[in-house]
Amino acid sequence: MSSFKRIGFIVLDSVGIGEAPDAANFGDTGSHTLGHILERVPGLKLPNLQQLGLANIAPLPPLEPVSAPTGYYGKMQEVSVGKDTMTGHWELMGLKIEVPFNTYFDGFPAELIEKFEAATGRKVIGNKPASGTEILVEYGEEQMKTGAWIVYTSADSVFQLAAHEDIIPLEELYSACKIARELTMAPEFSVGRVIARPYVGEPGNFVRTPNRHDYAVKPPEPTVMNALEDIGKDVIAVGKINDIFTGEGVTATYPTKSNEHGIQITIDELRKPFDGFLFTNLVDFDSLYGHRRDPEGYGRALEVFDQALPELLATLGEDDLLIISADHGNDPVHAGTDHTREYVPLLVYSPRFKTPGSLGIRQTFSDVAATIADNFGAKAPQYGTSFLSELQ
Ligand SMILES: O=P(O)(O)O[C@H]1O[C@H](CO)[C@@H](O)[C@H]1O
Ligand SMILES: [Mn+2]
Ligand SMILES: [Mn+2]
């Protein structure tokens, strides 16, 4: 198929479609984010995703496959060692991460915490793996009394810093995150992301605010986004994308406050002319519902996205291609509160398609990057197989 002028790519953060072949290595046997949500939330309706071919990818009862999907459909396996957001997105853009970041199931070492306390002038409380809402129940009141930092982590490689906005000003929180970022860049600590987690409210009633900010490390090598920038294409980032790639290869960025906001910006940007690649991450699926183990909320968020799809697809012309996928799973009925090692769905749509069908099981998320590079004549990533020639 001749190339497209624009490619839009939407990552539904954590919307996995069943255990990966190596799920057991990650403690994720039996995980199935989409399947379990559909099972747990009776009457959930996703007619537009279904029409694109969502239920043709894998059995998703009670959703039925459709006989003539309007999109190409398939699923992709992750080859990188990790099931976090950065690893997933980096692989989608053509990298293979073989040395995982460190994780801290017993909290961060005293040496690191002492350095952080000395550099910021505040003590640390918490310092263990936890859910971000539960850690506030446990330590929020103490923070309000003492002004200490709440530090917590998870099964991801994350140094998360929670601070009550009335106790520690946002600017101070952000400065402390930059200090933590510097300290955890050292190879002996090797933390993937530092995250500012501000919140407000009273004991028993704490709520996190949208002033979250992520401090990632730079991708270890150039991605297809750098390759696109090198040949003068637009690379428009929506939501967390700019943070995940530390701005590498991004030519414009639009941070978002919610899925609805991200969907709206994506629609607005697709309505304007641009030449290149639009890359959106919708994080609420993961942060508000997956980690909170809330299948109902997750299901409703999927319905909101599904309902927006017709308007989204209507922005596309004959020279546009839209890809929808995910970065890992986060099965809301699986044990614990962390991500799950799953296949991710692959849905590909253009008004140009005549008889779309299956793209099969893709061996790496990097097939997305390879397809994008192939389409724009940009430097191909080291990993990944383009499916451009399979589209007709
Ligand atoms: O439980 P909350 O604070 O939402 O944190 C979750 O969000 C982090 C980053 O996506 C994950 O590592 C997990 O810890
Ligand atoms: Mn993610
Ligand atoms: Mn997450």
Short mmCIF file of C-alpha atoms and ligand atoms in Angstrom, two decimals:
data_model
loop_
_atom_site.label_atom_id
_atom_site.label_comp_id
_atom_site.label_asym_id
_atom_site.label_seq_id
_atom_site.Cartn_x
_atom_site.Cartn_y
_atom_site.Cartn_z
CA MET A 1 0.00 0.00 0.00
CA SER A 2 1.34 3.44 -0.84
CA SER A 3 2.44 5.48 2.11
CA PHE A 4 0.30 7.59 4.39
CA LYS A 5 0.83 11.28 4.95
CA ARG A 6 -0.02 11.08 8.63
CA ILE A 7 0.03 8.33 11.24
CA GLY A 8 -1.80 8.66 14.55
CA PHE A 9 -0.95 6.22 17.33
CA ILE A 10 -3.00 5.90 20.50
CA VAL A 11 -1.69 3.88 23.45
CA LEU A 12 -4.51 2.78 25.74
CA ASP A 13 -2.23 2.55 28.77
CA SER A 14 -2.33 -0.97 30.28
CA VAL A 15 -5.12 -2.38 28.07
CA GLY A 16 -3.64 -5.88 27.70
CA ILE A 17 -5.37 -8.75 25.87
CA GLY A 18 -4.28 -11.91 27.66
CA GLU A 19 -1.21 -13.47 29.28
CA ALA A 20 1.99 -13.35 27.27
CA PRO A 21 3.82 -16.66 26.64
CA ASP A 22 6.37 -15.64 29.31
CA ALA A 23 3.76 -14.33 31.81
CA ALA A 24 4.82 -16.95 34.40
CA ASN A 25 8.27 -15.31 34.67
CA PHE A 26 6.50 -12.16 35.84
CA GLY A 27 4.00 -13.83 38.19
CA ASP A 28 1.21 -13.06 35.74
CA THR A 29 -0.13 -16.45 34.70
CA GLY A 30 -3.83 -16.17 33.82
CA SER A 31 -3.85 -12.37 33.54
CA HIS A 32 -6.21 -10.89 30.96
CA THR A 33 -7.02 -7.21 31.37
CA LEU A 34 -9.72 -6.86 28.69
CA GLY A 35 -11.11 -10.36 29.16
CA HIS A 36 -11.52 -10.03 32.91
CA ILE A 37 -13.09 -6.58 32.68
CA LEU A 38 -15.68 -7.86 30.19
CA GLU A 39 -16.34 -10.84 32.45
CA ARG A 40 -16.76 -8.70 35.58
CA VAL A 41 -18.79 -5.83 34.17
CA PRO A 42 -22.04 -7.17 32.73
CA GLY A 43 -23.50 -5.23 29.83
CA LEU A 44 -20.28 -3.45 28.93
CA LYS A 45 -20.62 -2.16 25.37
CA LEU A 46 -17.69 -1.45 23.07
CA PRO A 47 -19.44 -1.46 19.67
CA ASN A 48 -16.96 0.76 17.86
CA LEU A 49 -13.84 -1.10 19.00
CA GLN A 50 -15.69 -4.31 18.21
CA GLN A 51 -16.41 -3.08 14.67
CA LEU A 52 -12.71 -2.30 14.20
CA GLY A 53 -11.96 -5.93 15.08
CA LEU A 54 -11.22 -5.94 18.83
CA ALA A 55 -13.08 -9.20 19.52
CA ASN A 56 -11.54 -10.79 16.42
CA ILE A 57 -8.11 -10.60 18.09
CA ALA A 58 -8.88 -13.05 20.89
CA PRO A 59 -12.02 -14.47 22.48
CA LEU A 60 -13.55 -11.66 24.55
CA PRO A 61 -16.92 -12.98 25.69
CA PRO A 62 -19.58 -11.71 25.68
CA LEU A 63 -18.27 -9.56 22.80
CA GLU A 64 -18.58 -11.42 19.51
CA PRO A 65 -16.11 -11.14 16.66
CA VAL A 66 -17.52 -9.30 13.63
CA SER A 67 -17.59 -10.82 10.15
CA ALA A 68 -16.32 -7.74 8.33
CA PRO A 69 -14.08 -5.69 10.64
CA THR A 70 -13.28 -2.18 9.44
CA GLY A 71 -9.73 -2.37 10.72
CA TYR A 72 -6.77 -4.73 10.66
CA TYR A 73 -6.41 -6.54 13.96
CA GLY A 74 -3.78 -8.57 15.78
CA LYS A 75 -1.82 -8.71 18.99
CA MET A 76 1.80 -8.10 19.87
CA GLN A 77 4.22 -9.70 22.29
CA GLU A 78 6.80 -7.77 24.29
CA VAL A 79 10.42 -8.94 23.96
CA SER A 80 11.99 -6.48 26.39
CA VAL A 81 12.65 -7.53 29.96
CA GLY A 82 10.06 -5.49 31.83
CA LYS A 83 6.38 -4.67 31.94
CA ASP A 84 6.51 -0.99 32.78
CA THR A 85 5.34 2.01 30.78
CA MET A 86 8.77 3.15 29.65
CA THR A 87 9.91 -0.28 28.49
CA GLY A 88 6.61 -0.80 26.65
CA HIS A 89 6.62 2.58 24.90
CA TRP A 90 10.31 2.37 24.06
CA GLU A 91 9.79 -1.05 22.46
CA LEU A 92 6.79 0.31 20.52
CA MET A 93 9.20 2.92 19.14
CA GLY A 94 11.86 0.35 18.17
CA LEU A 95 14.05 -0.39 21.19
CA LYS A 96 14.68 -3.67 22.97
CA ILE A 97 15.49 -3.31 26.66
CA GLU A 98 17.51 -6.27 27.88
CA VAL A 99 18.90 -4.95 31.14
CA PRO A 100 15.95 -4.10 33.34
CA PHE A 101 15.96 -1.16 35.71
CA ASN A 102 16.29 -2.01 39.39
CA THR A 103 13.19 -2.64 41.48
CA TYR A 104 13.02 -2.20 45.25
CA PHE A 105 10.74 -4.69 46.96
CA ASP A 106 12.32 -3.89 50.33
CA GLY A 107 12.37 -0.12 49.83
CA PHE A 108 15.36 1.97 48.76
CA PRO A 109 18.77 1.43 50.41
CA ALA A 110 19.59 3.60 53.45
CA GLU A 111 22.53 5.15 51.59
CA LEU A 112 20.23 6.57 48.90
CA ILE A 113 17.61 7.77 51.38
CA GLU A 114 20.26 9.49 53.53
CA LYS A 115 21.64 11.33 50.51
CA PHE A 116 18.15 12.41 49.52
CA GLU A 117 17.33 13.64 53.04
CA ALA A 118 20.57 15.58 53.24
CA ALA A 119 20.07 17.22 49.86
CA THR A 120 16.41 18.16 50.44
CA GLY A 121 16.50 19.00 54.17
CA ARG A 122 13.46 16.86 54.98
CA LYS A 123 13.17 13.36 56.45
CA VAL A 124 11.71 10.38 54.57
CA ILE A 125 8.79 8.24 55.75
CA GLY A 126 7.26 5.21 54.05
CA ASN A 127 10.04 3.90 51.79
CA LYS A 128 8.34 0.67 50.69
CA PRO A 129 6.31 -0.70 47.79
CA ALA A 130 2.71 0.49 48.07
CA SER A 131 -0.36 1.62 46.22
CA GLY A 132 -0.26 5.39 45.85
CA THR A 133 -3.64 5.91 47.49
CA GLU A 134 -3.04 3.47 50.36
CA ILE A 135 0.30 5.07 51.23
CA LEU A 136 -1.56 8.37 51.81
CA VAL A 137 -3.99 6.68 54.19
CA GLU A 138 -1.02 5.29 56.07
CA TYR A 139 1.36 8.29 56.11
CA GLY A 140 -0.57 11.40 54.96
CA GLU A 141 -1.41 12.59 58.46
CA GLU A 142 2.17 12.06 59.65
CA GLN A 143 3.41 14.09 56.69
CA MET A 144 1.03 16.91 57.60
CA LYS A 145 2.44 16.95 61.15
CA THR A 146 6.15 16.48 60.37
CA GLY A 147 6.69 17.81 56.84
CA ALA A 148 8.59 14.62 55.97
CA TRP A 149 8.65 13.23 52.41
CA ILE A 150 6.53 10.17 51.65
CA VAL A 151 8.67 7.93 49.46
CA TYR A 152 7.21 4.76 47.93
CA THR A 153 7.81 2.40 45.04
CA SER A 154 6.06 -0.52 43.28
CA ALA A 155 6.88 -3.54 41.15
CA ASP A 156 7.94 -0.93 38.57
CA SER A 157 11.27 0.80 38.79
CA VAL A 158 9.87 3.98 40.30
CA PHE A 159 10.92 6.41 43.06
CA GLN A 160 7.61 8.07 43.91
CA LEU A 161 7.48 11.16 46.09
CA ALA A 162 4.11 12.08 47.60
CA ALA A 163 3.65 15.52 49.15
CA HIS A 164 0.60 17.39 50.46
CA GLU A 165 0.34 20.56 48.40
CA ASP A 166 -0.43 22.71 51.49
CA ILE A 167 2.51 21.33 53.45
CA ILE A 168 5.24 21.15 50.82
CA PRO A 169 4.87 23.64 47.95
CA LEU A 170 4.69 22.09 44.48
CA GLU A 171 7.88 23.84 43.40
CA GLU A 172 9.75 22.28 46.30
CA LEU A 173 8.33 18.87 45.42
CA TYR A 174 9.47 19.25 41.82
CA SER A 175 12.96 20.38 42.92
CA ALA A 176 13.21 17.36 45.22
CA CYS A 177 12.22 15.10 42.32
CA LYS A 178 15.05 16.55 40.26
CA ILE A 179 17.44 15.79 43.14
CA ALA A 180 16.06 12.23 43.34
CA ARG A 181 16.40 11.94 39.56
CA GLU A 182 20.09 12.85 39.74
CA LEU A 183 20.77 10.50 42.66
CA THR A 184 18.96 7.52 41.12
CA MET A 185 20.69 7.93 37.77
CA ALA A 186 23.78 6.33 39.35
CA PRO A 187 24.27 2.80 37.92
CA GLU A 188 24.15 1.22 41.38
CA PHE A 189 20.57 2.51 41.84
CA SER A 190 19.35 2.64 38.21
CA VAL A 191 15.74 3.77 38.73
CA GLY A 192 13.55 4.10 35.64
CA ARG A 193 11.35 6.96 36.80
CA VAL A 194 10.98 9.48 39.58
CA ILE A 195 7.37 10.61 39.97
CA ALA A 196 6.01 13.66 41.83
CA ARG A 197 2.73 12.66 43.49
CA PRO A 198 1.10 15.76 44.99
CA TYR A 199 -2.19 15.49 46.87
CA VAL A 200 -4.62 17.60 48.89
CA GLY A 201 -7.33 17.08 51.52
CA GLU A 202 -7.67 16.01 55.12
CA PRO A 203 -6.92 12.71 56.88
CA GLY A 204 -9.46 10.16 55.69
CA ASN A 205 -10.11 12.26 52.60
CA PHE A 206 -6.89 12.68 50.68
CA VAL A 207 -7.04 13.04 46.89
CA ARG A 208 -4.17 13.14 44.43
CA THR A 209 -4.09 16.16 42.14
CA PRO A 210 -3.36 16.27 38.41
CA ASN A 211 -0.04 18.01 39.19
CA ARG A 212 1.75 14.67 38.95
CA HIS A 213 5.00 14.93 37.06
CA ASP A 214 7.27 12.17 35.75
CA TYR A 215 11.05 12.34 35.47
CA ALA A 216 12.17 9.49 33.21
CA VAL A 217 15.62 8.64 31.94
CA LYS A 218 16.49 9.27 28.34
CA PRO A 219 15.86 6.27 26.06
CA PRO A 220 19.20 4.41 25.75
CA GLU A 221 19.26 4.76 21.96
CA PRO A 222 17.48 6.85 19.33
CA THR A 223 13.94 5.70 18.52
CA VAL A 224 11.90 6.00 15.34
CA MET A 225 10.72 9.36 16.72
CA ASN A 226 14.29 10.67 16.44
CA ALA A 227 14.45 9.21 12.93
CA LEU A 228 11.26 11.08 11.99
CA GLU A 229 12.53 14.33 13.47
CA ASP A 230 15.78 13.86 11.52
CA ILE A 231 13.91 13.85 8.22
CA GLY A 232 11.86 16.91 9.15
CA LYS A 233 8.58 15.26 10.14
CA ASP A 234 6.28 16.52 12.87
CA VAL A 235 6.22 14.34 15.99
CA ILE A 236 3.32 15.52 18.14
CA ALA A 237 3.15 14.09 21.66
CA VAL A 238 -0.09 14.02 23.67
CA GLY A 239 -0.27 13.11 27.37
CA LYS A 240 2.76 11.44 29.01
CA ILE A 241 4.59 10.73 25.75
CA ASN A 242 6.99 13.66 26.06
CA ASP A 243 7.94 12.57 29.60
CA ILE A 244 8.39 8.92 28.64
CA PHE A 245 10.85 9.89 25.90
CA THR A 246 12.33 12.87 27.83
CA GLY A 247 11.43 14.98 24.82
CA GLU A 248 13.66 12.90 22.48
CA GLY A 249 12.34 13.18 18.93
CA VAL A 250 9.29 15.21 20.02
CA THR A 251 8.56 18.39 18.04
CA ALA A 252 5.41 19.50 19.93
CA THR A 253 3.86 18.35 23.19
CA TYR A 254 0.44 18.62 24.82
CA PRO A 255 0.28 17.34 28.41
CA THR A 256 -3.20 16.21 29.49
CA LYS A 257 -5.28 16.09 32.68
CA SER A 258 -7.45 13.05 31.85
CA ASN A 259 -8.36 10.51 29.18
CA GLU A 260 -11.20 12.77 28.00
CA HIS A 261 -8.76 15.66 27.67
CA GLY A 262 -6.26 13.47 25.78
CA ILE A 263 -8.96 12.21 23.42
CA GLN A 264 -10.10 15.79 22.75
CA ILE A 265 -6.57 17.03 22.02
CA THR A 266 -6.00 14.06 19.72
CA ILE A 267 -9.19 14.91 17.81
CA ASP A 268 -8.27 18.61 17.67
CA GLU A 269 -4.76 17.87 16.40
CA LEU A 270 -5.99 15.39 13.79
CA ARG A 271 -8.39 18.06 12.53
CA LYS A 272 -5.42 20.37 11.85
CA PRO A 273 -2.96 19.68 9.06
CA PHE A 274 0.41 18.21 10.04
CA ASP A 275 3.05 16.14 8.32
CA GLY A 276 4.17 13.12 10.26
CA PHE A 277 3.30 11.35 13.50
CA LEU A 278 0.86 12.02 16.33
CA PHE A 279 1.45 9.91 19.45
CA THR A 280 -1.08 9.86 22.31
CA ASN A 281 -1.00 8.07 25.66
CA LEU A 282 -4.26 7.70 27.63
CA VAL A 283 -3.08 6.91 31.14
CA ASP A 284 -6.30 6.85 33.21
CA PHE A 285 -6.97 3.18 32.34
CA ASP A 286 -3.78 2.34 34.20
CA SER A 287 -3.49 4.91 36.94
CA LEU A 288 -7.15 5.36 37.95
CA TYR A 289 -8.48 1.83 37.38
CA GLY A 290 -5.81 -0.83 36.74
CA HIS A 291 -3.64 -0.05 39.78
CA ARG A 292 -6.76 0.57 41.83
CA ARG A 293 -8.09 -2.90 40.86
CA ASP A 294 -11.38 -1.33 39.76
CA PRO A 295 -12.84 -3.35 36.86
CA GLU A 296 -16.08 -1.30 36.77
CA GLY A 297 -14.24 2.02 36.51
CA TYR A 298 -11.91 0.51 33.93
CA GLY A 299 -14.88 -0.74 31.92
CA ARG A 300 -16.57 2.67 31.97
CA ALA A 301 -13.33 4.34 30.83
CA LEU A 302 -13.19 1.88 27.91
CA GLU A 303 -16.79 2.82 27.05
CA VAL A 304 -15.87 6.52 27.07
CA PHE A 305 -13.04 5.85 24.63
CA ASP A 306 -15.30 3.66 22.49
CA GLN A 307 -17.96 6.38 22.34
CA ALA A 308 -15.36 8.91 21.16
CA LEU A 309 -14.09 6.62 18.39
CA PRO A 310 -16.56 7.64 15.65
CA GLU A 311 -15.59 11.30 16.08
CA LEU A 312 -11.93 10.34 16.14
CA LEU A 313 -12.17 8.19 13.01
CA ALA A 314 -14.10 10.96 11.24
CA THR A 315 -11.00 13.19 11.46
CA LEU A 316 -9.10 10.76 9.23
CA GLY A 317 -8.78 11.11 5.49
CA GLU A 318 -7.63 8.68 2.81
CA ASP A 319 -4.00 9.57 3.52
CA ASP A 320 -4.21 8.91 7.24
CA LEU A 321 -3.51 5.79 9.27
CA LEU A 322 -4.55 5.25 12.89
CA ILE A 323 -2.99 2.60 15.13
CA ILE A 324 -4.42 1.69 18.54
CA SER A 325 -2.48 -0.47 20.99
CA ALA A 326 -1.18 -0.61 24.58
CA ASP A 327 2.09 -0.74 26.50
CA HIS A 328 1.50 -3.64 28.97
CA GLY A 329 -1.40 -5.12 30.92
CA ASN A 330 -2.85 -4.11 34.29
CA ASP A 331 -5.49 -6.73 34.96
CA PRO A 332 -7.81 -5.25 37.60
CA VAL A 333 -8.73 -8.68 38.98
CA HIS A 334 -5.16 -10.02 39.20
CA ALA A 335 -3.41 -10.32 42.59
CA GLY A 336 -1.59 -7.21 43.81
CA THR A 337 -1.84 -3.76 42.27
CA ASP A 338 0.80 -3.89 39.56
CA HIS A 339 1.11 -4.31 35.80
CA THR A 340 0.68 -7.70 34.13
CA ARG A 341 2.80 -9.24 31.37
CA GLU A 342 0.30 -9.54 28.53
CA TYR A 343 -0.10 -9.36 24.81
CA VAL A 344 -1.29 -5.93 23.66
CA PRO A 345 -4.03 -5.47 21.07
CA LEU A 346 -3.22 -4.05 17.66
CA LEU A 347 -5.94 -2.24 15.71
CA VAL A 348 -5.10 -0.40 12.50
CA TYR A 349 -7.52 1.78 10.58
CA SER A 350 -7.61 3.95 7.48
CA PRO A 351 -10.64 5.07 5.45
CA ARG A 352 -8.60 3.77 2.51
CA PHE A 353 -8.83 0.11 3.54
CA LYS A 354 -10.91 -2.18 1.31
CA THR A 355 -10.84 -5.60 2.96
CA PRO A 356 -9.00 -5.44 6.26
CA GLY A 357 -8.14 -8.67 8.07
CA SER A 358 -5.75 -10.24 10.53
CA LEU A 359 -2.19 -9.07 11.20
CA GLY A 360 -1.64 -12.17 13.31
CA ILE A 361 0.54 -12.40 16.38
CA ARG A 362 3.43 -9.95 16.14
CA GLN A 363 6.72 -11.01 17.71
CA THR A 364 7.60 -7.60 19.13
CA PHE A 365 5.94 -4.27 19.91
CA SER A 366 8.62 -2.79 17.62
CA ASP A 367 6.56 -3.80 14.58
CA VAL A 368 4.79 -0.48 15.14
CA ALA A 369 8.08 1.44 14.88
CA ALA A 370 9.16 -0.55 11.83
CA THR A 371 5.85 0.23 10.11
CA ILE A 372 6.13 3.94 10.89
CA ALA A 373 9.73 4.09 9.61
CA ASP A 374 8.77 2.14 6.49
CA ASN A 375 5.87 4.48 5.80
CA PHE A 376 7.85 7.71 6.09
CA GLY A 377 11.12 6.43 4.62
CA ALA A 378 12.87 7.09 7.93
CA LYS A 379 15.76 5.04 9.33
CA ALA A 380 14.37 1.63 10.27
CA PRO A 381 14.68 0.56 13.91
CA GLN A 382 17.01 -2.31 14.73
CA TYR A 383 14.05 -4.46 15.77
CA GLY A 384 10.60 -4.98 14.32
CA THR A 385 8.95 -6.00 11.05
CA SER A 386 6.84 -3.53 9.12
CA PHE A 387 3.24 -4.54 8.39
CA LEU A 388 2.75 -1.71 5.91
CA SER A 389 2.80 -4.06 2.92
CA GLU A 390 0.12 -6.23 4.54
CA LEU A 391 -2.37 -3.36 4.49
CA GLN A 392 -4.64 -3.07 1.47
O1 LIG B 1 -0.20 3.28 42.93
P1 LIG B 1 0.20 4.48 42.16
O2 LIG B 1 0.76 5.58 42.98
O3 LIG B 1 -0.88 5.00 41.23
O4 LIG B 1 1.46 4.10 41.30
C1 LIG B 1 1.44 3.36 40.14
O5 LIG B 1 1.84 4.24 39.13
C2 LIG B 1 3.21 4.04 38.91
C3 LIG B 1 3.64 4.59 37.60
O6 LIG B 1 2.79 4.24 36.53
C4 LIG B 1 3.35 2.56 39.07
O7 LIG B 1 4.64 2.17 39.31
C5 LIG B 1 2.45 2.27 40.22
O8 LIG B 1 3.18 2.36 41.39
MN MN B 2 1.73 2.19 31.17
MN MN B 3 1.16 1.91 35.77
#
